[in-house]
mmCIF file of C-alpha atoms in Angstrom:
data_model
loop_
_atom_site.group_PDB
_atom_site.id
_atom_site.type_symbol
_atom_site.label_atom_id
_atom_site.label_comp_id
_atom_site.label_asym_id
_atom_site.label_seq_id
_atom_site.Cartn_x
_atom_site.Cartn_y
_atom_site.Cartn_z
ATOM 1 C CA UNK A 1 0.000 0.000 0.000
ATOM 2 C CA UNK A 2 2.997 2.777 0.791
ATOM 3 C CA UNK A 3 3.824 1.548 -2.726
ATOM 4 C CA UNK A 4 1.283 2.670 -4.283
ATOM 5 C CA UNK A 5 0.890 6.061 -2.154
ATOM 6 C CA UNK A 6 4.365 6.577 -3.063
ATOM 7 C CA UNK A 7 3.593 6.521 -6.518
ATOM 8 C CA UNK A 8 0.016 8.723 -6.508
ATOM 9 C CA UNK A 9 2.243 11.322 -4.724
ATOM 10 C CA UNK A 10 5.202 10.840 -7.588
ATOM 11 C CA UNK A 11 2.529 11.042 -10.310
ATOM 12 C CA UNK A 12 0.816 14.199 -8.594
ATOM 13 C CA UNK A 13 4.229 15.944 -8.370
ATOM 14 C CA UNK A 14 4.861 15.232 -12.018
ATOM 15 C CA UNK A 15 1.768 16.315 -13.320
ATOM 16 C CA UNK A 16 2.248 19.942 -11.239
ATOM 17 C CA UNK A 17 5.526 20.317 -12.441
ATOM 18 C CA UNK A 18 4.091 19.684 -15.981
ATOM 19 C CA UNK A 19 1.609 22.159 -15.263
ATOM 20 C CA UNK A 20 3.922 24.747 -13.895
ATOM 21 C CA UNK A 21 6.116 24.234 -16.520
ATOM 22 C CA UNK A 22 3.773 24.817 -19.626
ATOM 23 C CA UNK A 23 1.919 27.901 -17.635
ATOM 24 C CA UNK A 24 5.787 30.001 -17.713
ATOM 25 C CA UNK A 25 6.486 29.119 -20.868
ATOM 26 C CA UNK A 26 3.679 30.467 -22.236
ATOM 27 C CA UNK A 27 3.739 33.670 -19.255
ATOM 28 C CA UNK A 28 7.224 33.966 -20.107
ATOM 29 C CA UNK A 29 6.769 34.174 -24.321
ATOM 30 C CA UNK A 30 3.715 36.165 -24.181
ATOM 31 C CA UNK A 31 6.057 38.818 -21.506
ATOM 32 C CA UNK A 32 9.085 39.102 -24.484
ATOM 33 C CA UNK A 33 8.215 42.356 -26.647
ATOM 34 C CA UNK A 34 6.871 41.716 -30.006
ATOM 35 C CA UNK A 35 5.593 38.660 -32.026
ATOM 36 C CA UNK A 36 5.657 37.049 -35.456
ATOM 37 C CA UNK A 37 3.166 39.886 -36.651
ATOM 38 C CA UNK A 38 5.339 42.499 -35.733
ATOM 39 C CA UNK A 39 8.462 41.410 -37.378
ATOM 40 C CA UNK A 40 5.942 41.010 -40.660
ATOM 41 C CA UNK A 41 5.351 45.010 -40.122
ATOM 42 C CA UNK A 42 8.949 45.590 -40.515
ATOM 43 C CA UNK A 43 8.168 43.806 -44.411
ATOM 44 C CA UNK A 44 5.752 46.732 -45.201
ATOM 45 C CA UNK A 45 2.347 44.911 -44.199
ATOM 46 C CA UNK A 46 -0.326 47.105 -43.773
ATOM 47 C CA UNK A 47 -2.379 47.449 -40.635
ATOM 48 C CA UNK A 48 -5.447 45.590 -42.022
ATOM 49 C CA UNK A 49 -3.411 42.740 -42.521
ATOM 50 C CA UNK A 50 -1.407 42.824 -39.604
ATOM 51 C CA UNK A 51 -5.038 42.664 -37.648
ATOM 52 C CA UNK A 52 -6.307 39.883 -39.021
ATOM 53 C CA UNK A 53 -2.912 38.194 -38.506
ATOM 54 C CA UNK A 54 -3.637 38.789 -35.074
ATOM 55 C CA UNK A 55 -6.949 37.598 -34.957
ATOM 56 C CA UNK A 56 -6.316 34.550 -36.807
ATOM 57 C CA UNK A 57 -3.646 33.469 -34.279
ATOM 58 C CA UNK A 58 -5.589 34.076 -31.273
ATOM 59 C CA UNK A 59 -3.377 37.442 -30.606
ATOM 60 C CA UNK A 60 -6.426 39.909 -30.491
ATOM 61 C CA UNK A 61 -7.910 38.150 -27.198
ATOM 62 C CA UNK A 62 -7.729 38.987 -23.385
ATOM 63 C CA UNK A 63 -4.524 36.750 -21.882
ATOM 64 C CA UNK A 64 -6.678 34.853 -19.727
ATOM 65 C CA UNK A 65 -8.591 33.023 -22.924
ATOM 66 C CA UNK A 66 -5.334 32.649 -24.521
ATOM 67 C CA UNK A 67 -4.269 30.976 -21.227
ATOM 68 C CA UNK A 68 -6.914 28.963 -21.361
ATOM 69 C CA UNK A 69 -6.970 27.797 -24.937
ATOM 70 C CA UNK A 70 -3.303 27.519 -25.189
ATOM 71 C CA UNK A 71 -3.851 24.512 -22.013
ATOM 72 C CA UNK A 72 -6.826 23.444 -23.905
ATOM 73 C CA UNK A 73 -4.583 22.475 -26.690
ATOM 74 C CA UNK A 74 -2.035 21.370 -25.070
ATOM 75 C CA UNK A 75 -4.096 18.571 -23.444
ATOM 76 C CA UNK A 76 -5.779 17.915 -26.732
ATOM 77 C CA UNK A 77 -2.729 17.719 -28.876
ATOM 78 C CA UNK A 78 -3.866 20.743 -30.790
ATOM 79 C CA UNK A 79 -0.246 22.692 -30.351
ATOM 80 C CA UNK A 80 -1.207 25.296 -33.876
ATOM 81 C CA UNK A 81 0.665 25.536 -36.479
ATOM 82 C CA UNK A 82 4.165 27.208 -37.704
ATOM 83 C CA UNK A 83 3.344 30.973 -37.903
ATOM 84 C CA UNK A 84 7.114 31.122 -40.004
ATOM 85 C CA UNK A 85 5.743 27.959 -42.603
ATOM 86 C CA UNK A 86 1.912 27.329 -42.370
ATOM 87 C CA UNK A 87 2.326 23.866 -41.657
ATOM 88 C CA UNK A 88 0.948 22.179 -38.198
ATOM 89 C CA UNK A 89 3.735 22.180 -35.446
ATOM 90 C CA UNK A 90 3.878 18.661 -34.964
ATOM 91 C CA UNK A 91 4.196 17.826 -38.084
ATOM 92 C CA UNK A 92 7.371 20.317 -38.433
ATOM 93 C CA UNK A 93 8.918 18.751 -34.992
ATOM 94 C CA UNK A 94 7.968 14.678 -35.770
ATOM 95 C CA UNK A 95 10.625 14.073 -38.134
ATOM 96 C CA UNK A 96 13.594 16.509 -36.671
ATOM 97 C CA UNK A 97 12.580 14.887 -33.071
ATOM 98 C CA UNK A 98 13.305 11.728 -34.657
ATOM 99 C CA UNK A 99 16.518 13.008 -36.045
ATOM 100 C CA UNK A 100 17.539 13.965 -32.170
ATOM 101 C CA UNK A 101 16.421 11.061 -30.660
ATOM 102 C CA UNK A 102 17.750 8.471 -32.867
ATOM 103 C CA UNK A 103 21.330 9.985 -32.622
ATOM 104 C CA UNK A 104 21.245 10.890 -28.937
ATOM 105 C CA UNK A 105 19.940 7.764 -27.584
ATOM 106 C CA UNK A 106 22.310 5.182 -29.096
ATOM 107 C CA UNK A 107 25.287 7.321 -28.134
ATOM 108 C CA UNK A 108 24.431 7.511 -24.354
ATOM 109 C CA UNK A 109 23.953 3.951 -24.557
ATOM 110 C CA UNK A 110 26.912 3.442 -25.630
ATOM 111 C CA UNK A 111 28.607 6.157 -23.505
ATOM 112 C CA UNK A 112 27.300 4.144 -20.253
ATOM 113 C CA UNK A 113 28.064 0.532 -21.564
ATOM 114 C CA UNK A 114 31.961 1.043 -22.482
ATOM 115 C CA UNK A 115 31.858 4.168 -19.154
ATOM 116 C CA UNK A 116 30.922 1.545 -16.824
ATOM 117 C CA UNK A 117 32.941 -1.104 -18.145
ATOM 118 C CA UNK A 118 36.051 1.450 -18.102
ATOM 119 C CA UNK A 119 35.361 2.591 -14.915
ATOM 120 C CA UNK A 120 34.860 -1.172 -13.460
ATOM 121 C CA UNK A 121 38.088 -1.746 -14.771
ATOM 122 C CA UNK A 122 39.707 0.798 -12.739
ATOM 123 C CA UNK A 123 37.870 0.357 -9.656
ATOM 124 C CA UNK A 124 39.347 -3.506 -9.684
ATOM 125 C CA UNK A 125 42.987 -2.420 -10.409
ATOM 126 C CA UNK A 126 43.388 -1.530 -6.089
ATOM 127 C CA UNK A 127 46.774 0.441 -6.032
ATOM 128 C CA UNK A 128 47.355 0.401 -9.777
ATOM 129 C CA UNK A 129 48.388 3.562 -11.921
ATOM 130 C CA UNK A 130 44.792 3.148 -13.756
ATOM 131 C CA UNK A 131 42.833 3.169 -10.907
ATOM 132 C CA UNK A 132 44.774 6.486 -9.378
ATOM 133 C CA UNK A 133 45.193 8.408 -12.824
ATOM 134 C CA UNK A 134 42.896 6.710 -15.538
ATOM 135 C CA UNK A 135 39.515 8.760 -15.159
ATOM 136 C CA UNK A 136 41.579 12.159 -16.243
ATOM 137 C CA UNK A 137 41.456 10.995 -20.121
ATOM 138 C CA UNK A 138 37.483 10.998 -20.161
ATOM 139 C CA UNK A 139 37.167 13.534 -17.767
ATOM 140 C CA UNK A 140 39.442 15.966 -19.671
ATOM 141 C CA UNK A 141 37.142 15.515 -23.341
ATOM 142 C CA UNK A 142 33.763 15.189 -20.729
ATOM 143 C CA UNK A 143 34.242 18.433 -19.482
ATOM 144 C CA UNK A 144 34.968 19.847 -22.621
ATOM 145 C CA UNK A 145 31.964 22.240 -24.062
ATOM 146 C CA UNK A 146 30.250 19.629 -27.060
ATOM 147 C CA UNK A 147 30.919 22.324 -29.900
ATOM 148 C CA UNK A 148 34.818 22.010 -28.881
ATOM 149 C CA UNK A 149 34.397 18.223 -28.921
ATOM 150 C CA UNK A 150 32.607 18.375 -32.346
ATOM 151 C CA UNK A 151 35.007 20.735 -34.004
ATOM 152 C CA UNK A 152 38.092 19.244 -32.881
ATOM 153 C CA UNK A 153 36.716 16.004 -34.330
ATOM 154 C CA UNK A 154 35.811 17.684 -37.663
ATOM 155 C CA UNK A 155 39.545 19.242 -37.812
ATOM 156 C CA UNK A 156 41.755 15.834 -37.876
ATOM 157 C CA UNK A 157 38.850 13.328 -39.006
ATOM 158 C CA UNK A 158 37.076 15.371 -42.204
ATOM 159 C CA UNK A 159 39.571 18.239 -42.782
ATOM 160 C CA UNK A 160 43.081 16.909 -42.132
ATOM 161 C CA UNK A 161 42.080 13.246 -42.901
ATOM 162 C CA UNK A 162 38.963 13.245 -44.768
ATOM 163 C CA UNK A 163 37.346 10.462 -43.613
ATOM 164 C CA UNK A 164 33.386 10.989 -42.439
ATOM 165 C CA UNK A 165 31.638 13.857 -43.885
ATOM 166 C CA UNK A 166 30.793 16.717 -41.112
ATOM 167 C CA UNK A 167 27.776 18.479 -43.066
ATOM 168 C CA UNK A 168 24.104 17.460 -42.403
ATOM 169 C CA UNK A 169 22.622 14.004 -41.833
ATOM 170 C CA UNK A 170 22.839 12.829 -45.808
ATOM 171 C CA UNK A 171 23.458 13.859 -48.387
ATOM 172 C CA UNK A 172 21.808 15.823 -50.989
ATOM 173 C CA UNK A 173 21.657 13.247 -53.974
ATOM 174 C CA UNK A 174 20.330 10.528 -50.623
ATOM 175 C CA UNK A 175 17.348 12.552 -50.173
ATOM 176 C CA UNK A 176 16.585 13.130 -53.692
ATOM 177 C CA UNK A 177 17.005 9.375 -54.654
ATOM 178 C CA UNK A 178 14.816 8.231 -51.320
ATOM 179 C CA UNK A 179 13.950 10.912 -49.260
ATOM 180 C CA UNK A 180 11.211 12.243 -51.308
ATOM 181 C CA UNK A 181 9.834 8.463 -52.260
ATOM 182 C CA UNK A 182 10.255 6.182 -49.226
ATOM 183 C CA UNK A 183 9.593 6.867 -45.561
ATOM 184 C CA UNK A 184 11.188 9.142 -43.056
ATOM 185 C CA UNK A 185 12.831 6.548 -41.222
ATOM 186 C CA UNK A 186 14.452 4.338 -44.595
ATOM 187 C CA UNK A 187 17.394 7.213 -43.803
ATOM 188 C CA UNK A 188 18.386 5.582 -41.233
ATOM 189 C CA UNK A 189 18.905 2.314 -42.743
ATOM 190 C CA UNK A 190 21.669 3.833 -45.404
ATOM 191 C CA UNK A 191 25.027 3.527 -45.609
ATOM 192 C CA UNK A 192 25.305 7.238 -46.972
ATOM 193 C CA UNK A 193 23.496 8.062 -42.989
ATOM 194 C CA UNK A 194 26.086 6.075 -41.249
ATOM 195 C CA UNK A 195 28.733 7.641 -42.575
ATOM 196 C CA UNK A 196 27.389 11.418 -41.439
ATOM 197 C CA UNK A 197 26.684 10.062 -38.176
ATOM 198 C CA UNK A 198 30.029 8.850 -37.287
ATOM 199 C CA UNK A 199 30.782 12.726 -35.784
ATOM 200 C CA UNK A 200 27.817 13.989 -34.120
ATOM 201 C CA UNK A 201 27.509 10.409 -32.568
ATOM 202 C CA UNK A 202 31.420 10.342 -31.149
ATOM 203 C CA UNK A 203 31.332 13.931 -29.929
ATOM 204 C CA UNK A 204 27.813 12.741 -27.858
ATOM 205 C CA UNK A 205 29.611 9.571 -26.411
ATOM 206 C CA UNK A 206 32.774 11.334 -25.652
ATOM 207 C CA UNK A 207 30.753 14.014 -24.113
ATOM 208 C CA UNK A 208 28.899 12.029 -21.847
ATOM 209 C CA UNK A 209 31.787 9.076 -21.224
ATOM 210 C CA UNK A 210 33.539 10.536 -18.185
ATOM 211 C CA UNK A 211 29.993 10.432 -16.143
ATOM 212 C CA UNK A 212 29.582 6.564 -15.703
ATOM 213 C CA UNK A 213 33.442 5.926 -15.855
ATOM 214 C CA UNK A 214 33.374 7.904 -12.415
ATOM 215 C CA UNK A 215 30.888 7.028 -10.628
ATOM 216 C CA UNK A 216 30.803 3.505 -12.085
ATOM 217 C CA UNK A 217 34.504 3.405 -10.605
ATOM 218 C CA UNK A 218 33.941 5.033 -7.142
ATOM 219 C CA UNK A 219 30.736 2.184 -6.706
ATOM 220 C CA UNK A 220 33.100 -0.306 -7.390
ATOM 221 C CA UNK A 221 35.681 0.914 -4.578
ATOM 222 C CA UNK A 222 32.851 1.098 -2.073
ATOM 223 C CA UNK A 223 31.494 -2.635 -2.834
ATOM 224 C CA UNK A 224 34.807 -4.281 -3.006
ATOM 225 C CA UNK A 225 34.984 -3.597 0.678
ATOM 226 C CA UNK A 226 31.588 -5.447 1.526
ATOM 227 C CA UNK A 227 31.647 -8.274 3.337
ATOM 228 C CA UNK A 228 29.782 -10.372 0.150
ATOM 229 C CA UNK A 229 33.154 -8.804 -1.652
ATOM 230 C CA UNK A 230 35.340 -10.976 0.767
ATOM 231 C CA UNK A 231 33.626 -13.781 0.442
ATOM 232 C CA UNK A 232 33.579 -13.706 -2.816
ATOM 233 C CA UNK A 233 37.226 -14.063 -2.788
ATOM 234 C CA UNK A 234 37.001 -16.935 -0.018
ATOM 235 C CA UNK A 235 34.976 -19.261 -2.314
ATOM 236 C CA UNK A 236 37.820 -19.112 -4.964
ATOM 237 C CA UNK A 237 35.988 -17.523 -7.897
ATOM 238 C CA UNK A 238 38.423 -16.488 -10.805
ATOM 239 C CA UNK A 239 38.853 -12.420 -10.729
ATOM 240 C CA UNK A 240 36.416 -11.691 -13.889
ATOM 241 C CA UNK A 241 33.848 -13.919 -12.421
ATOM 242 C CA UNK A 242 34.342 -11.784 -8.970
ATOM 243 C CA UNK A 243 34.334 -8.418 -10.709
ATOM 244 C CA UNK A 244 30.785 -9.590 -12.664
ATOM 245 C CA UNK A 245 29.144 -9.634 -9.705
ATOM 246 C CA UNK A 246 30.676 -6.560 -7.945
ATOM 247 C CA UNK A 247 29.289 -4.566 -11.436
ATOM 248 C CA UNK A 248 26.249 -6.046 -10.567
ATOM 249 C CA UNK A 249 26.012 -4.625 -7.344
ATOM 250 C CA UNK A 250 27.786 -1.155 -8.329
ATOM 251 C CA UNK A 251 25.733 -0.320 -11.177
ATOM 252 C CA UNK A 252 22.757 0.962 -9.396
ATOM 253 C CA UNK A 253 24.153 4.411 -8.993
ATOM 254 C CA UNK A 254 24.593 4.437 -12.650
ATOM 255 C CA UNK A 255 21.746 2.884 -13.906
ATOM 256 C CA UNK A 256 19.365 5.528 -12.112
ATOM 257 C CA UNK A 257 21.368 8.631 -13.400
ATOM 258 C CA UNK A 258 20.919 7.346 -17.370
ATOM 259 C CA UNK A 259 17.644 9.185 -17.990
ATOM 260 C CA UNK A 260 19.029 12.545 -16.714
ATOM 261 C CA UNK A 261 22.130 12.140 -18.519
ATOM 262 C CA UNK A 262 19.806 10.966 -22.001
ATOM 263 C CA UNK A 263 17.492 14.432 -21.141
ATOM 264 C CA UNK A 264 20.772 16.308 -20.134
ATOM 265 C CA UNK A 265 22.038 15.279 -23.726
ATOM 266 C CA UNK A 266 18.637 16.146 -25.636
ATOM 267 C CA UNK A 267 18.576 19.656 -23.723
ATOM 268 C CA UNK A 268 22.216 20.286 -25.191
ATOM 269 C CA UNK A 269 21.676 19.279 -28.951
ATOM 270 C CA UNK A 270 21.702 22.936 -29.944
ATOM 271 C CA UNK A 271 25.261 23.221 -30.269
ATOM 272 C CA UNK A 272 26.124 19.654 -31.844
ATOM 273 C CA UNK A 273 23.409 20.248 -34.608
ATOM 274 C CA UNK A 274 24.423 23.394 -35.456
ATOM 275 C CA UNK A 275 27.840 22.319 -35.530
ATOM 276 C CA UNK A 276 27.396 19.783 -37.749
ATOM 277 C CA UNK A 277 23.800 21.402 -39.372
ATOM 278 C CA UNK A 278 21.981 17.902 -38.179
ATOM 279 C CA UNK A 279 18.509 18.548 -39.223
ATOM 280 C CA UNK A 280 17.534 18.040 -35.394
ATOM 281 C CA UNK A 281 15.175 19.849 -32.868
ATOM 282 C CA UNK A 282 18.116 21.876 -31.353
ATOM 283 C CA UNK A 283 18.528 23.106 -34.737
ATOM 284 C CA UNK A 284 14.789 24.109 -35.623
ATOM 285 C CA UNK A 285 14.847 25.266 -31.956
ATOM 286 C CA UNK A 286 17.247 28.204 -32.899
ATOM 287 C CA UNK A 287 15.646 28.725 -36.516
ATOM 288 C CA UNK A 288 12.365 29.602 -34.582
ATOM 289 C CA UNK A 289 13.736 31.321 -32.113
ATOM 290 C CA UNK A 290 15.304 33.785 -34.425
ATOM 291 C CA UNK A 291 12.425 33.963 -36.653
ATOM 292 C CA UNK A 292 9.802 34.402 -33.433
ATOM 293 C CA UNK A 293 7.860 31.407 -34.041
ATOM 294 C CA UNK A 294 6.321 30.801 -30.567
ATOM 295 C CA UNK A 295 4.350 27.743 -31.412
ATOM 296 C CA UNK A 296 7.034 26.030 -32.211
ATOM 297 C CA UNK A 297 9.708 27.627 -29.422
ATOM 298 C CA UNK A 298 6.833 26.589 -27.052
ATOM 299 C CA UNK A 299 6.650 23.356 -28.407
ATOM 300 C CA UNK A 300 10.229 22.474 -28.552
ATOM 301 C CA UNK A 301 11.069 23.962 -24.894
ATOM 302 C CA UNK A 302 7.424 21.899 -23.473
ATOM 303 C CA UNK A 303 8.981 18.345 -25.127
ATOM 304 C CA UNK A 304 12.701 18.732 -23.373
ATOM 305 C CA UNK A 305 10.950 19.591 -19.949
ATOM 306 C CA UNK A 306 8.215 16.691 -20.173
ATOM 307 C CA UNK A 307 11.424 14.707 -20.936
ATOM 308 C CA UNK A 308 13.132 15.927 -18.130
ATOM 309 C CA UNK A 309 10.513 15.633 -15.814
ATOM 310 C CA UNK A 310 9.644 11.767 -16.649
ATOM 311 C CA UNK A 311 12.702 10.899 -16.764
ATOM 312 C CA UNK A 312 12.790 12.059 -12.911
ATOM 313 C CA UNK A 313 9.865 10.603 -12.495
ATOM 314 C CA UNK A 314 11.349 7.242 -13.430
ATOM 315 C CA UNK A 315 14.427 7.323 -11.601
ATOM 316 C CA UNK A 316 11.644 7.915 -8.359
ATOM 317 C CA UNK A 317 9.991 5.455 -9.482
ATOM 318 C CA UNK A 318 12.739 2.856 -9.455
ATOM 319 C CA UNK A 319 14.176 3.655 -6.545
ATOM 320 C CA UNK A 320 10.726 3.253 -4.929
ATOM 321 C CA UNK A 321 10.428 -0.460 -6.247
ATOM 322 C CA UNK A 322 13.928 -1.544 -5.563
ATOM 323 C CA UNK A 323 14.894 0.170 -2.345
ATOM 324 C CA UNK A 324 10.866 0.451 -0.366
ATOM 325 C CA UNK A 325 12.552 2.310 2.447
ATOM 326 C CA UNK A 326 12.208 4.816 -0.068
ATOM 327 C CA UNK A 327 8.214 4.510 -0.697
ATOM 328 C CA UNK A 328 8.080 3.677 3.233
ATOM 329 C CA UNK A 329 10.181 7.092 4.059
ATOM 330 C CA UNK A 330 7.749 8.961 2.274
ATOM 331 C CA UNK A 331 4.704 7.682 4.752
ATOM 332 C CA UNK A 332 6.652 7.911 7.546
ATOM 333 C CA UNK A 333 7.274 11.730 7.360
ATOM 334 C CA UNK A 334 3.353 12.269 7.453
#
C-alpha cells in the first residue's frame, strides 16, 4: 500500500511540475516584446493585414482566454501551427525529433556501456596507476563544451584526414534518390546516414563518457569492501567472475542517473546540430527562435521539460520499487 501512495504522490508531483512548466512558458513568451506579426510590419504589411494576422492566431484576445486555450490544446494535442511555414507544429517537430532522438539515444547507450565497463576496470585495479590516474582521459574531453568536442573532431577526421563527412545528416543526392519516395525513417537504414553520423555520434559519447566511468569506478571501490566482496574471494571464484558480480552490485548508482544524462544530452543538442547542421530539434529550436515562431519555441522547450521531468519521475519510481525504504520514508514523514 505505501507503494502505491508513493507513486500517486510521484505522479501528482509530475503532473504539477508539468503544469507549472507549460503555464511560464507560455507567461514567459507572451512577456518578451513583439511577435511574429510584428516582425511582418517591418516587411511593409499594412495594418489591415497585420489585424487579421492577429486575430487569426488568437493574438487579439484577453490573456486569460489565450491561457486557457493555449492549455486546452495542449491537453488535446492541438499545439497550432508554424506561424514562419503554415504547416501544423507537430508535423514540423515529428521528423527533426526523430533526427535527435535516434542519434542521442544510441550514443548515451553506448557512452554508459563502455563508461561503466572502463570505470569497473579501474575500480578492480586496487593500487594500480589506472585506478589512481585513468579517469583524467574521459574527464578531460567530458568536461569539454560539445561544440569544442565536435570541431576538434571535424579538424583531424574530415579536414586533415577526410574520412566521415561533417555536413548534415545525408546527403543531398540521398534525399533526392529516397527521401522524397520512401519513408522518413528508410534514412536511417543507409550507408550514406552512417557515414554522417560517425561525428555527431562520437562527440555525444565522448561528451557524456567521463559520467559513468566515475561514478561507475567510485561504486566499485565502495562494494569491493563489503563483506559479500570478501567472500567472494574466499569461495575461490576467478577475478572476472568476482568483478561480474561486484558490477552487478555497483551499477545501481549508474543505472538511475541514465535518464538525466539521455534528457541532459537532448537539452544540449543545440550546439552539436548546429555544428554539424543535423537537421535536429536543437537546430529548428534556434531557426524559430530567431524567426519568433512561438508555437514552435513553445513546443520544442514543453517536449525537453516533459522529458526531463519523466525521466525524474522514473528514476523515483525505481528507486521506490527496488529500495521500499524509499516509498516507506515517504509515509513515515506524514
Amino acid at each position: 500500500m505505501s507503494r502505491l501512495r508513493y507513486l500517486a504522490k510521484r505522479s501528482v508531483v509530475t503532473l504539477g511540475l508539468l503544469f507549472g512548466i507549460a503555464s511560464a512558458l507560455f507567461f514567459f513568451f507572451k512577456a518578451i516584446p513583439g511577435d511574429y506579426a510584428t516582425l511582418i510590419a517591418r516587411s511593409g504589411a499594412s495594418a489591415e493585414q497585420l489585424a487579421a494576422l492577429r486575430a487569426r492566431w488568437g493574438l487579439d484576445q484577453p490573456l486569460h482566454i489565450q491561457y486557457y486555450q493555449f492549455l486546452v490544446n495542449m491537453l488535446t494535442g492541438n499545439v497550432g501551427q508554424s506561424r514562419r511555414l503554415g504547416v501544423p507544429v507537430w508535423e514540423l517537430v515529428k521528423p527533426r525529433l526523430m533526427n535527435s532522438f535516434i542519434l542521442v539515444a544510441p550514443a548515451i547507450i553506448i557512452a554508459y556501456a563502455v563508461g561503466s565497463l572502463y570505470g569497473a576496470l579501474m575500480g578492480n585495479e586496487s593500487g594500480t596507476l589506472l585506478e589512481k590516474y585513468g579517469s583524467i582521459p574521459p574527464t578531460a574531453v567530458g568536461t569539454m563544451p560539445n561544440f569544442f568536442i565536435g570541431i576538434v573532431l571535424i579538424f583531424f577526421f574530415s579536414s586533415m584526414v577526410p574520412l566521415f563527412p561533417s555536413y548534415g545528416m545525408v546527403s543531398s543526392e540521398t534525399y533526392q534518390e529516397i527521401g522524397n519516395n520512401l519513408p522518413h525513417y528508410r534514412l536511417y537504414l543507409t550507408t550514406d546516414f552512417l557515414w554522417h553520423y560517425m561525428l555527431p555520434f562520437s562527440t555525444i559519447v565522448l561528451q557524456f563518457l567521463y559520467l559513468p566511468s566515475l561514478i561507475m569506478r567510485s561504486s566499485i571501490i565502495d562494494t569491493r569492501e563489503q563483506e559479500f566482496a570478501y567472500f567472494y574471494r574466499l569461495t575461490g571464484l576467478s577475478k572476472y567472475r568476482r568483478t561480474g558480480h561486484l558490477i552487478k552490485h555497483a551499477s545501481f548508482p549508474v543505472i538511475t542517473l541514465f535518464p538525466v544524462s539521455l534528457a541532459r544530452a537532448i537539452s544540449g543538442l543545440v550546439l552539436v546540430e548546429v555544428v554539424f547542421n543535423w537537421p535536429g530539434i536543437g537546430k529548428l529550436l534556434v531557426t524559430s527562435v530567431l524567426s519568433r515562431d512561438i508555437p514552435v519555441v513553445q513546443f520544442v522547450f514543453l517536449l525537453v521539460a516533459v522529458w526531463i521531468v519523466l525521466g525524474n519521475f522514473a528514476i523515483d519510481i525505481l528507486y521506490g520499487l527496488i529500495d521500499p525504504r524509499v516509498a516507506g520514508g515517504s509515509d513515515s514523514t506524514e
